[in-house]
CSV table of C-alpha atoms and ligand atoms in Angstrom, one decimal:
chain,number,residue,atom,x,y,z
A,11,UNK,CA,32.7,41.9,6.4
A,12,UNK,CA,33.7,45.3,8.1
A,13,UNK,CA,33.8,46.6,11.3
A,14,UNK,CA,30.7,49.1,12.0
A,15,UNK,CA,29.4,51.0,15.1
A,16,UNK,CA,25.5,51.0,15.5
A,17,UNK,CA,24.8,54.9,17.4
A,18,UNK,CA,21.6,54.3,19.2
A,19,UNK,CA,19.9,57.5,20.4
A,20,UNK,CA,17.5,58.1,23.3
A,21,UNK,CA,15.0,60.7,23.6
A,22,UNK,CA,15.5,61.9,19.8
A,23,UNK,CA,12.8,59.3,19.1
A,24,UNK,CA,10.1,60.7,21.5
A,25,UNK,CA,10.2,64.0,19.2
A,26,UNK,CA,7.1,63.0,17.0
A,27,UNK,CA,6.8,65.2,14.1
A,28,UNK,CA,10.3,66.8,14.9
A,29,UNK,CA,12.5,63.7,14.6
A,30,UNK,CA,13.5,64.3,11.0
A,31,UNK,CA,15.1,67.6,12.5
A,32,UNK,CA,16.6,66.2,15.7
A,33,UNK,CA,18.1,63.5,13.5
A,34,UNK,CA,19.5,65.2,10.9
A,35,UNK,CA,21.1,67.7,13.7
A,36,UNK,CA,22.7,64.4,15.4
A,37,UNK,CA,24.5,62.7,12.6
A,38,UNK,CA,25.6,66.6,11.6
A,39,UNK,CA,27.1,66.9,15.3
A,40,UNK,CA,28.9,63.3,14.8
A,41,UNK,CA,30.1,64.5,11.7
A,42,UNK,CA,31.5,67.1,13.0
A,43,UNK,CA,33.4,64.8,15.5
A,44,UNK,CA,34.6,62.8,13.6
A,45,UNK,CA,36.3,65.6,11.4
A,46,UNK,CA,39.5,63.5,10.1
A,47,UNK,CA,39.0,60.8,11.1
A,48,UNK,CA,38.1,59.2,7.6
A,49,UNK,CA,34.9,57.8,8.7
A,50,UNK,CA,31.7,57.1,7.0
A,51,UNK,CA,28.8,58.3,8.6
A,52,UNK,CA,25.3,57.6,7.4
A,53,UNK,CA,21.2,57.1,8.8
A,54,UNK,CA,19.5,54.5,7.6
A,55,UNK,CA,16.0,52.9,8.6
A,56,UNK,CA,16.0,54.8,11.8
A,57,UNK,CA,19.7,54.1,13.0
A,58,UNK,CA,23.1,55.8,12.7
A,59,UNK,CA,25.9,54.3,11.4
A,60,UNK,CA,30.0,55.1,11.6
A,61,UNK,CA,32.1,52.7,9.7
A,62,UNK,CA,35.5,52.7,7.3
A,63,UNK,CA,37.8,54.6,9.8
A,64,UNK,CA,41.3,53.5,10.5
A,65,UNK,CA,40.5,53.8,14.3
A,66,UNK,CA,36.7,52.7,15.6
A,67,UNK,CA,37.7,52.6,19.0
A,68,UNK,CA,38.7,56.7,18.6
A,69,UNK,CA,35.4,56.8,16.4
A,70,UNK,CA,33.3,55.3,19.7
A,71,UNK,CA,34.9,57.2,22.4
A,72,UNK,CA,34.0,60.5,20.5
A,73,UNK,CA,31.0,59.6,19.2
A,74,UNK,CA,30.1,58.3,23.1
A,75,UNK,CA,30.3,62.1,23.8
A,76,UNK,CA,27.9,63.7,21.8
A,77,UNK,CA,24.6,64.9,23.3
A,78,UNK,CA,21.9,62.8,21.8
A,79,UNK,CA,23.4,59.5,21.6
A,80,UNK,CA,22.3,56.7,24.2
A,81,UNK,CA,24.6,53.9,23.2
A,82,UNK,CA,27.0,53.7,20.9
A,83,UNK,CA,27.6,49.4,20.0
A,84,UNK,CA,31.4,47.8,18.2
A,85,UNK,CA,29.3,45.7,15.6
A,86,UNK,CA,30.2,43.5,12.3
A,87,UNK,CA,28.4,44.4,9.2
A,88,UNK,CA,28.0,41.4,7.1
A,89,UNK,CA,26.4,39.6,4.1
A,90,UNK,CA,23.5,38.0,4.9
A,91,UNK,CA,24.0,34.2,4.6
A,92,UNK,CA,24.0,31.8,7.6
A,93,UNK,CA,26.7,30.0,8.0
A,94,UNK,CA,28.9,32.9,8.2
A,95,UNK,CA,26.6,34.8,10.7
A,96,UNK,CA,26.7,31.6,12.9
A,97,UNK,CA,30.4,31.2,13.0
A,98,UNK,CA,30.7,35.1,13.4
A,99,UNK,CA,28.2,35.0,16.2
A,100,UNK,CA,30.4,31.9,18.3
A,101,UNK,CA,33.4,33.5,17.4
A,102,UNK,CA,32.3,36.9,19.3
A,103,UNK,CA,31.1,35.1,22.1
A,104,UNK,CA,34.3,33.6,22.5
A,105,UNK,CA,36.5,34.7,26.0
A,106,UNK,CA,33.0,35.8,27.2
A,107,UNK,CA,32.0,34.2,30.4
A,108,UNK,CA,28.5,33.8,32.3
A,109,UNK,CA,25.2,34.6,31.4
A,110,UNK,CA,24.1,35.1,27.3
A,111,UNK,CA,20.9,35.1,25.4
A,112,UNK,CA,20.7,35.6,21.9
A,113,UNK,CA,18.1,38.5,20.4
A,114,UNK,CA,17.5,38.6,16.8
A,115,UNK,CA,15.7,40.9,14.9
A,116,UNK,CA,15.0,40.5,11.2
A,117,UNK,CA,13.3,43.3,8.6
A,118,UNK,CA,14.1,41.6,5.9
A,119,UNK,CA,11.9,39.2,5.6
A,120,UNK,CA,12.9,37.5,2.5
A,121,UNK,CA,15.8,35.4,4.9
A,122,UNK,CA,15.0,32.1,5.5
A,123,UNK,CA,14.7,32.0,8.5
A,124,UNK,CA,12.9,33.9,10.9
A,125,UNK,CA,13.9,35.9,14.1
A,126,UNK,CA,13.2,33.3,17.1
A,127,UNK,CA,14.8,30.5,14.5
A,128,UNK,CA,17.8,32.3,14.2
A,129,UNK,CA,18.4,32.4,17.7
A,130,UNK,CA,17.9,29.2,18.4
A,131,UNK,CA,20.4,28.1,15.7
A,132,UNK,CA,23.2,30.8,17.1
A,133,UNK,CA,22.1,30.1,20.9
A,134,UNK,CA,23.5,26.3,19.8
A,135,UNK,CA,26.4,27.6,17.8
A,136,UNK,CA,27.6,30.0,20.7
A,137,UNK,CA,27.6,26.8,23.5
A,138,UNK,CA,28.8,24.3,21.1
A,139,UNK,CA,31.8,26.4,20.9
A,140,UNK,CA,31.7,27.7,24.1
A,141,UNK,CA,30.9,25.2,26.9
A,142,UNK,CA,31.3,27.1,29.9
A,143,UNK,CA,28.4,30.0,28.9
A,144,UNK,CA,24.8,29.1,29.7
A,145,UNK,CA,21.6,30.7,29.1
A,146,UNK,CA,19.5,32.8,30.8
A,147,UNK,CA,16.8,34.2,28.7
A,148,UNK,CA,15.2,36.8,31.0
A,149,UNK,CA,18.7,38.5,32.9
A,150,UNK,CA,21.8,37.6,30.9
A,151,UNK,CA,25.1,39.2,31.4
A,152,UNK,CA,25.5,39.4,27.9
A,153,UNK,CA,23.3,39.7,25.0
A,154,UNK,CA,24.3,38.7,21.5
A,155,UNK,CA,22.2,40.8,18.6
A,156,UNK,CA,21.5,39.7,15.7
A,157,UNK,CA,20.1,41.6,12.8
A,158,UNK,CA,19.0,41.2,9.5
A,159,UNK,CA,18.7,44.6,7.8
A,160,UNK,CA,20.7,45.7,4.1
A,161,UNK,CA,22.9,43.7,6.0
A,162,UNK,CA,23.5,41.1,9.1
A,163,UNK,CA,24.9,43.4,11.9
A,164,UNK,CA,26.2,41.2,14.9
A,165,UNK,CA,26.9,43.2,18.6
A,166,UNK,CA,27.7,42.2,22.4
A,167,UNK,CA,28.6,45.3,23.6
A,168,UNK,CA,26.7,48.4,23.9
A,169,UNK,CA,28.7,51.0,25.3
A,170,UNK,CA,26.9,54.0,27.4
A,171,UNK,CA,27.2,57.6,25.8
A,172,UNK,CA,26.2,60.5,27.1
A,173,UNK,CA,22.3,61.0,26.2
A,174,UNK,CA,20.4,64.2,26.0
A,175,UNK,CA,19.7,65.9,23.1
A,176,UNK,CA,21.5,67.0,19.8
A,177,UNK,CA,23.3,70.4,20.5
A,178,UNK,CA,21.6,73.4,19.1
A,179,UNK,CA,18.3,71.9,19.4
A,180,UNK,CA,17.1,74.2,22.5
A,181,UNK,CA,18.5,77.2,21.9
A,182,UNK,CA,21.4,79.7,23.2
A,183,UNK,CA,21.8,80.4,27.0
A,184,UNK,CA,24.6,82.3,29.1
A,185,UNK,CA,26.3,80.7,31.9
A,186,UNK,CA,28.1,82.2,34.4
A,187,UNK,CA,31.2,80.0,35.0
A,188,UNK,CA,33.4,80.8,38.1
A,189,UNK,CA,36.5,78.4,38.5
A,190,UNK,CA,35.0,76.5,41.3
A,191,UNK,CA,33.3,73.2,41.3
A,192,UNK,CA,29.6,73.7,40.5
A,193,UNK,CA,29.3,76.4,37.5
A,194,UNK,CA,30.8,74.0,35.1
A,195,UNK,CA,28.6,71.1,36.3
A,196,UNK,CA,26.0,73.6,35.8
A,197,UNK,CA,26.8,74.5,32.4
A,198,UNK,CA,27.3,71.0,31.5
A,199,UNK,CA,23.8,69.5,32.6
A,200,UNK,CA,22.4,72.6,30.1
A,201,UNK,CA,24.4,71.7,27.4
A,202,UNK,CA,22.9,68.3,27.5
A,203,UNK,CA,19.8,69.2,27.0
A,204,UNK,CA,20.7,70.5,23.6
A,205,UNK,CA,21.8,74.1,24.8
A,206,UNK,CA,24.3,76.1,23.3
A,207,UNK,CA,26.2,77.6,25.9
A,208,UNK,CA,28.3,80.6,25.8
A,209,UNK,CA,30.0,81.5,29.3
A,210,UNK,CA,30.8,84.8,31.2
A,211,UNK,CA,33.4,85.2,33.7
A,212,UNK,CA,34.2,88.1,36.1
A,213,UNK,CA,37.7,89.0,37.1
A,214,UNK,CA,39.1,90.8,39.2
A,215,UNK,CA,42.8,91.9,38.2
A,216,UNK,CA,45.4,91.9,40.1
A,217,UNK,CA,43.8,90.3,43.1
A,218,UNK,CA,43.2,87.4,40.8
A,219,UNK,CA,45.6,86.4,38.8
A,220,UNK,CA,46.4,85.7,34.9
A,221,UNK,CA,46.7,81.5,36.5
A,222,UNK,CA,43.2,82.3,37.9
A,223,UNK,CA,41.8,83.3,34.6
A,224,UNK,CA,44.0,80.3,32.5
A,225,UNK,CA,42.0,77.4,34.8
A,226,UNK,CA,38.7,79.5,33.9
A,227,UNK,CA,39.6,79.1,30.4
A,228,UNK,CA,40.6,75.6,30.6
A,229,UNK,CA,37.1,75.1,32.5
A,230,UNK,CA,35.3,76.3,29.3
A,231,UNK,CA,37.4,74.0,27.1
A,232,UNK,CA,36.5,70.9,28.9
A,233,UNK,CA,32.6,71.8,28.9
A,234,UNK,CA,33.2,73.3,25.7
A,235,UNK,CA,34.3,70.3,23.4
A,236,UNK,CA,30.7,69.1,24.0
A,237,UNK,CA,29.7,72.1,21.6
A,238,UNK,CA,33.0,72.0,19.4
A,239,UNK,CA,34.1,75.3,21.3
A,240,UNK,CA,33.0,77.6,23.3
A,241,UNK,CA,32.9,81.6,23.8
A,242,UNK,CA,34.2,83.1,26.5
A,243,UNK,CA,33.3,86.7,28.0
A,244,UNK,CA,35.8,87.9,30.6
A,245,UNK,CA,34.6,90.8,32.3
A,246,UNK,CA,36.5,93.4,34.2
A,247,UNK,CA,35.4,93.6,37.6
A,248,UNK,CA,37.8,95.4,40.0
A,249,UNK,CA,36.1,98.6,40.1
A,250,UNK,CA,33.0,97.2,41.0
A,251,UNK,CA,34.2,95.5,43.5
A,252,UNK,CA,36.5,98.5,44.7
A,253,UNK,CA,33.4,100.6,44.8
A,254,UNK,CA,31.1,98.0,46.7
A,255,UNK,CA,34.0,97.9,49.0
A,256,UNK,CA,34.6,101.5,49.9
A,257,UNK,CA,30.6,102.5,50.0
A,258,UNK,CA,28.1,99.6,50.8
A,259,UNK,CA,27.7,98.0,54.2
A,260,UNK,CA,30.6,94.9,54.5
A,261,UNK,CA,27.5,92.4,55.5
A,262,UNK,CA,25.7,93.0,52.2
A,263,UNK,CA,28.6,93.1,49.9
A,264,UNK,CA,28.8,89.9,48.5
A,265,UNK,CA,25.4,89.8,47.6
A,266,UNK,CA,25.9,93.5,46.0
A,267,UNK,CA,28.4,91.8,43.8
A,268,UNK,CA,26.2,89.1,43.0
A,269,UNK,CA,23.7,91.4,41.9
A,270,UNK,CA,26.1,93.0,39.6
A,271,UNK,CA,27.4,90.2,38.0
A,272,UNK,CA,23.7,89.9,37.2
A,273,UNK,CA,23.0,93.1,35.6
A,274,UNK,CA,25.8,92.5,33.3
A,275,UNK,CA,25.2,88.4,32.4
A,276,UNK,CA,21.4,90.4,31.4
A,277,UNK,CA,23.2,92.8,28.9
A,278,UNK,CA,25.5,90.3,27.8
A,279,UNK,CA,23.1,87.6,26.9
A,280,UNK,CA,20.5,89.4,25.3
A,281,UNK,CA,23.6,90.7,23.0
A,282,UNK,CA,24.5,87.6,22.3
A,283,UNK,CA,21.0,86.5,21.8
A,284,UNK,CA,20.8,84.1,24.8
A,285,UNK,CA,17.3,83.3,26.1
A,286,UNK,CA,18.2,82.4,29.7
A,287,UNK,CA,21.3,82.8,32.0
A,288,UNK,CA,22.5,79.7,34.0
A,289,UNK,CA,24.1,79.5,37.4
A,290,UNK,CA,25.6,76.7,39.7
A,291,UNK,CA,24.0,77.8,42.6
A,292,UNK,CA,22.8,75.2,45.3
A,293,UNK,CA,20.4,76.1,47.9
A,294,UNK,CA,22.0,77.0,51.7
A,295,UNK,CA,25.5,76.4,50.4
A,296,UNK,CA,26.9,79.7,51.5
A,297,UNK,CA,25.4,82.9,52.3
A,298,UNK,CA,25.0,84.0,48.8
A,299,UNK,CA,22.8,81.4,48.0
A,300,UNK,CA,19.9,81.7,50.7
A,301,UNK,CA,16.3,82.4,49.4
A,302,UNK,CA,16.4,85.5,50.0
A,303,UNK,CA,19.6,86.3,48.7
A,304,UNK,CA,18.6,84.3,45.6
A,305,UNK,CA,15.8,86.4,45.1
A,306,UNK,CA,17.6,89.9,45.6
A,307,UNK,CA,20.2,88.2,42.9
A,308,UNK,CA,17.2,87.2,40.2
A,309,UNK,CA,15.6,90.4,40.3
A,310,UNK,CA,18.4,92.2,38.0
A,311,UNK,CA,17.4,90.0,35.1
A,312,UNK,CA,14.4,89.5,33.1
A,313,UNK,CA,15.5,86.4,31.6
A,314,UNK,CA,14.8,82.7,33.1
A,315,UNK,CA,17.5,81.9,35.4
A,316,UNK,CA,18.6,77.7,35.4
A,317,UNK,CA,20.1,76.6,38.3
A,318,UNK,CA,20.8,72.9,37.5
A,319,UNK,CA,22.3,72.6,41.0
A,320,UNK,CA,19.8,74.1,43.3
A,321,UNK,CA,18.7,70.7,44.6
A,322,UNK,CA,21.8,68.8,44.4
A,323,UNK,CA,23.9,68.3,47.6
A,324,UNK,CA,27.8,68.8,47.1
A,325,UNK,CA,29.0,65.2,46.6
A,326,UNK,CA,26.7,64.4,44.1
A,327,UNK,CA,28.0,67.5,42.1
A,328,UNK,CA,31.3,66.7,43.0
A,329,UNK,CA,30.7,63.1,41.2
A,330,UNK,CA,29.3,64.8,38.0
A,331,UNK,CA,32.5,67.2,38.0
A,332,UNK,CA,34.6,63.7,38.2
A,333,UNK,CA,32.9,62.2,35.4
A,334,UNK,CA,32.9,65.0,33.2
A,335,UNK,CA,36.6,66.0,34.1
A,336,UNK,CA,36.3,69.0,35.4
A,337,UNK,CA,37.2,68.3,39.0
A,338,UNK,CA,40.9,68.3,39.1
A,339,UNK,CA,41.3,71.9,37.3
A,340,UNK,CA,38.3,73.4,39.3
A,341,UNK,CA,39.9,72.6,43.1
A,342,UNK,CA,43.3,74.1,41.7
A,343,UNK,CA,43.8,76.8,44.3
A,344,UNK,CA,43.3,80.1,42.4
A,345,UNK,CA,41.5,83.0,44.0
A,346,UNK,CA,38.1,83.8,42.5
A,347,UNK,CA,36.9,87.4,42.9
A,348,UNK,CA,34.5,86.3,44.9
A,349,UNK,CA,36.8,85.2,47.7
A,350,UNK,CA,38.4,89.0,47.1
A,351,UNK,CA,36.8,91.1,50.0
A,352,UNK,CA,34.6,88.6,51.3
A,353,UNK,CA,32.5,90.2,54.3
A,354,UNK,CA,33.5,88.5,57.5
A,355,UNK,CA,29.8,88.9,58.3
A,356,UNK,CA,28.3,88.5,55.5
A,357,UNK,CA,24.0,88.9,56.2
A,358,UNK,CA,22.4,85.7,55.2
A,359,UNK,CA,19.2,87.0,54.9
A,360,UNK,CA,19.5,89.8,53.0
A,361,UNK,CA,16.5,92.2,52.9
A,362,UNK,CA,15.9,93.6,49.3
A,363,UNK,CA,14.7,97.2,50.4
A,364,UNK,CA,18.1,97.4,52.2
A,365,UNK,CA,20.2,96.2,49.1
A,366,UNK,CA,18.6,98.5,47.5
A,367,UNK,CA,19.4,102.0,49.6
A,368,UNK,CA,23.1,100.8,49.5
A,369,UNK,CA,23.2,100.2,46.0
A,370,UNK,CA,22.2,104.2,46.0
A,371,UNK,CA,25.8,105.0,47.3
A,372,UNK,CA,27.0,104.2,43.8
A,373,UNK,CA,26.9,104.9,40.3
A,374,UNK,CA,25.6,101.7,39.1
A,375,UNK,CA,24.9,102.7,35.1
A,376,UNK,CA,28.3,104.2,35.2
A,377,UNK,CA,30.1,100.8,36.8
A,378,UNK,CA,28.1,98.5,34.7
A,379,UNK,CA,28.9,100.3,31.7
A,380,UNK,CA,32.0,100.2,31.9
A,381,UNK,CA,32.8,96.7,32.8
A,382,UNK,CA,30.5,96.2,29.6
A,383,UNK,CA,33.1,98.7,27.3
A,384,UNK,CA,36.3,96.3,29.2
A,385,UNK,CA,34.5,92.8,28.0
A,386,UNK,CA,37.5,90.4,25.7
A,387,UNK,CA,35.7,87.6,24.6
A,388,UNK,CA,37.6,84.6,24.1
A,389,UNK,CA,36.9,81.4,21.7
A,390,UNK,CA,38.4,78.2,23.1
B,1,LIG,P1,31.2,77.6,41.9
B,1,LIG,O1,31.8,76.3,42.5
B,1,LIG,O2,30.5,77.4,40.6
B,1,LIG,O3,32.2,78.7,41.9
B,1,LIG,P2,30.3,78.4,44.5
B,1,LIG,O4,29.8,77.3,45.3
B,1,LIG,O5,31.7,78.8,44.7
B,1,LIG,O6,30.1,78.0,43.0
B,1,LIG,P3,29.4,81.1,44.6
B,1,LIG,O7,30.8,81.6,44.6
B,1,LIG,O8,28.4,81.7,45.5
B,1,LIG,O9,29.3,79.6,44.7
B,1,LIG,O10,28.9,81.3,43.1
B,1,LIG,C1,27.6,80.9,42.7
B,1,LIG,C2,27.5,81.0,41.3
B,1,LIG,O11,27.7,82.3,40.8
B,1,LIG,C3,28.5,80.1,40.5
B,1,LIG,O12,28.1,78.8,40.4
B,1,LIG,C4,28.6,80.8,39.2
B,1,LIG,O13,27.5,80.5,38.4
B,1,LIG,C5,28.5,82.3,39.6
B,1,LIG,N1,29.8,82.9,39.8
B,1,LIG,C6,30.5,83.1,41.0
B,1,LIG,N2,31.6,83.7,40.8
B,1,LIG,C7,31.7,84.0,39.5
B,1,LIG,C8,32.7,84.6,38.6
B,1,LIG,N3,33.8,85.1,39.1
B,1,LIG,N4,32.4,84.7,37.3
B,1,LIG,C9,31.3,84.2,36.8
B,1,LIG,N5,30.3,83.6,37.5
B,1,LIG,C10,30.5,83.5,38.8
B,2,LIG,MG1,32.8,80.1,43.5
């Protein structure tokens, strides 16, 4: 008898002719997680298996965090003889209270008995040793598997993971993380979906500081454990801000900036060979983030732009930022360069033909070069 955990995984099984692929990239990425940890990972008849490590609760908390996985469930592997799987089954139901019902499943057929017997025998085990549970075969509060595979597994608890699909699966994209709230969130809900992400960030030395830069950093490594680390590109943006600041119009400056941040996310991902930026914007949360200033924005790149975010209101982001544990670094009070020289005015519907004979005042192949020349890329 050891102790096992049965990794059940969600969408992976709608891929039809892909799932060989999907699969194999799954049990690579738990693999990879469980890097020393001694454990023993392995895919058989349709289902992934960890067992043989010193710590399985370690094993399910990091496995419960891989993109892909639905569920992962504690289980005991056992040998296949009844007695055993009855007093196993009573035993795990024991310090349970309410609710139970008993599901077997059985694909080997050569045991005696089959699925709906099973239960029956276990359902009378599990109340014979424990009086106080009762049945309820269409909601119960807790459900008792059974099944008879190489071996009998036995689970009661199924705990949640974080679903979406294996990473790598969908490709390479370029976020642009800021050390606020949403770009994180952002960045996370793309990861999910089997997205490598690599992140750009725009500074603004000395009016932001070295501690502004750190929580940035520390931003990416939260996200960035989902993808067993992340690169960073910091980006040098003080001149261009300087320059926006002495020449353009104070009303259209931020969404100058936003435009240049843009131009260079474009460069930089199709270096890296990303096939879409991502943002956390969120429609009419400041003036940056109007349609019309959305569109001024999106026309400096000829990549997709994701915006996880747009429809989401605040709170809800807020709770995703909570779950995933970036909340408490992102409200640490560093300045962002976007709160360096923010227009008092700034115009909320900002009208592209003016942006545009503003953005004549400068020498924007010169600024955005350089920036790109000033990029440190960072691995965390
Ligand atoms: P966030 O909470 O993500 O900072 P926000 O609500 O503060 O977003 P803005 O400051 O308008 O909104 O930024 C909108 C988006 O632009 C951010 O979500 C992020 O994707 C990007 N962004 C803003 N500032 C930076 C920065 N300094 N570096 C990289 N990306 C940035
Ligand atoms: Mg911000």
């Amino acid at each position: 008898m050891r102790e096992v955990l049965l990794v059940r995984f969600g969408e992976v099984h709608l891929k039809g002719l892909n799932r060989p692929y999907f699969l194999k990239m799954l049990v690579e990425d738990i693999k990879k997680v469980l890097s020393g940890m001694n454990a023993k990972v392995w895919l058989s008849e349709g289902r992934i298996y960890v067992a043989d490590a010193p710590d399985m609760s370690e094993c399910a908390r990091r496995v419960s965090r891989v993109f892909g996985v639905y569920s992962v469930s504690p289980a005991v592997e056992m040998e296949k003889e009844l007695e055993p799987i009855l007093a196993k089954a009573a035993e795990m139901m024991t310090g349970v209270t309410g609710s139970f019902k008993v599901i077997c499943r059985r694909s080997d057929k050569h045991f005696p008995l089959n699925s709906q017997q099973l239960a029956v025998l276990a359902g009378e085990r599990i109340l014979e040793k424990n009086p106080s549970l009762t049945v309820d075969v269409h909601k119960p509060q807790t459900e008792m598997w059974i099944e008879i595979r190489d071996h009998a597994y036995l689970c009661n608890r199924e705990l949640m993971a974080v679903g979406g699909l294996p990473m790598g699966t969908a490709g390479k994209a370029l976020l642009l993380l800021s050390g606020g709230i949403d770009s994180p969130v952002a960045g996370y809900q793309i990861m999910r979906r089997g997205v490598n992400c690599q992140a750009i960030h725009f500074a603004s030395p000395p009016y932001t500081s070295q501690r502004a830069k750190e929580k940035v950093l520390s931003l990416a490594r939260i996200i960035g454990e989902y993808e067993y680390g992340m690169r960073v590109h910091i980006v040098p943006f003080t001149d261009i801000q300087m320059a926006i600041h002495e020449k353009c119009e104070e009303g259209l400056g931020t969404v100058i900036m936003r435009r240049f941040m843009m131009r260079i996310a474009n460069e930089v991902a199709k270096q890296q060979g990303c096939q879409a930026v991502i943002t956390g914007e969120s429609i009419g949360q400041v003036a940056s983030q109007t349609m019309e200033a959305l569109m001024c924005t999106e026309q400096m790149t000829d990549l997709p732009v994701f915006r996880p975010l747009i429809g989401m209101d605040k709170l809800d982001i807020i709770h995703i930022a909570e779950k995933i544990g970036t909340y408490e670094t992102s409200i640490l009070p560093y300045e962002d360069c976007c709160t360096v020289f923010t227009p008092r005015h700034p115009v909320t519907k900002p009208r592209l033909d003016r942006v545009e004979k503003e953005e004549e005042k400068l020498d924007i192949d010169a600024l955005v070069r350089a920036a790109l020349d000033g990029i440190e890329t960072v691995l965390v």
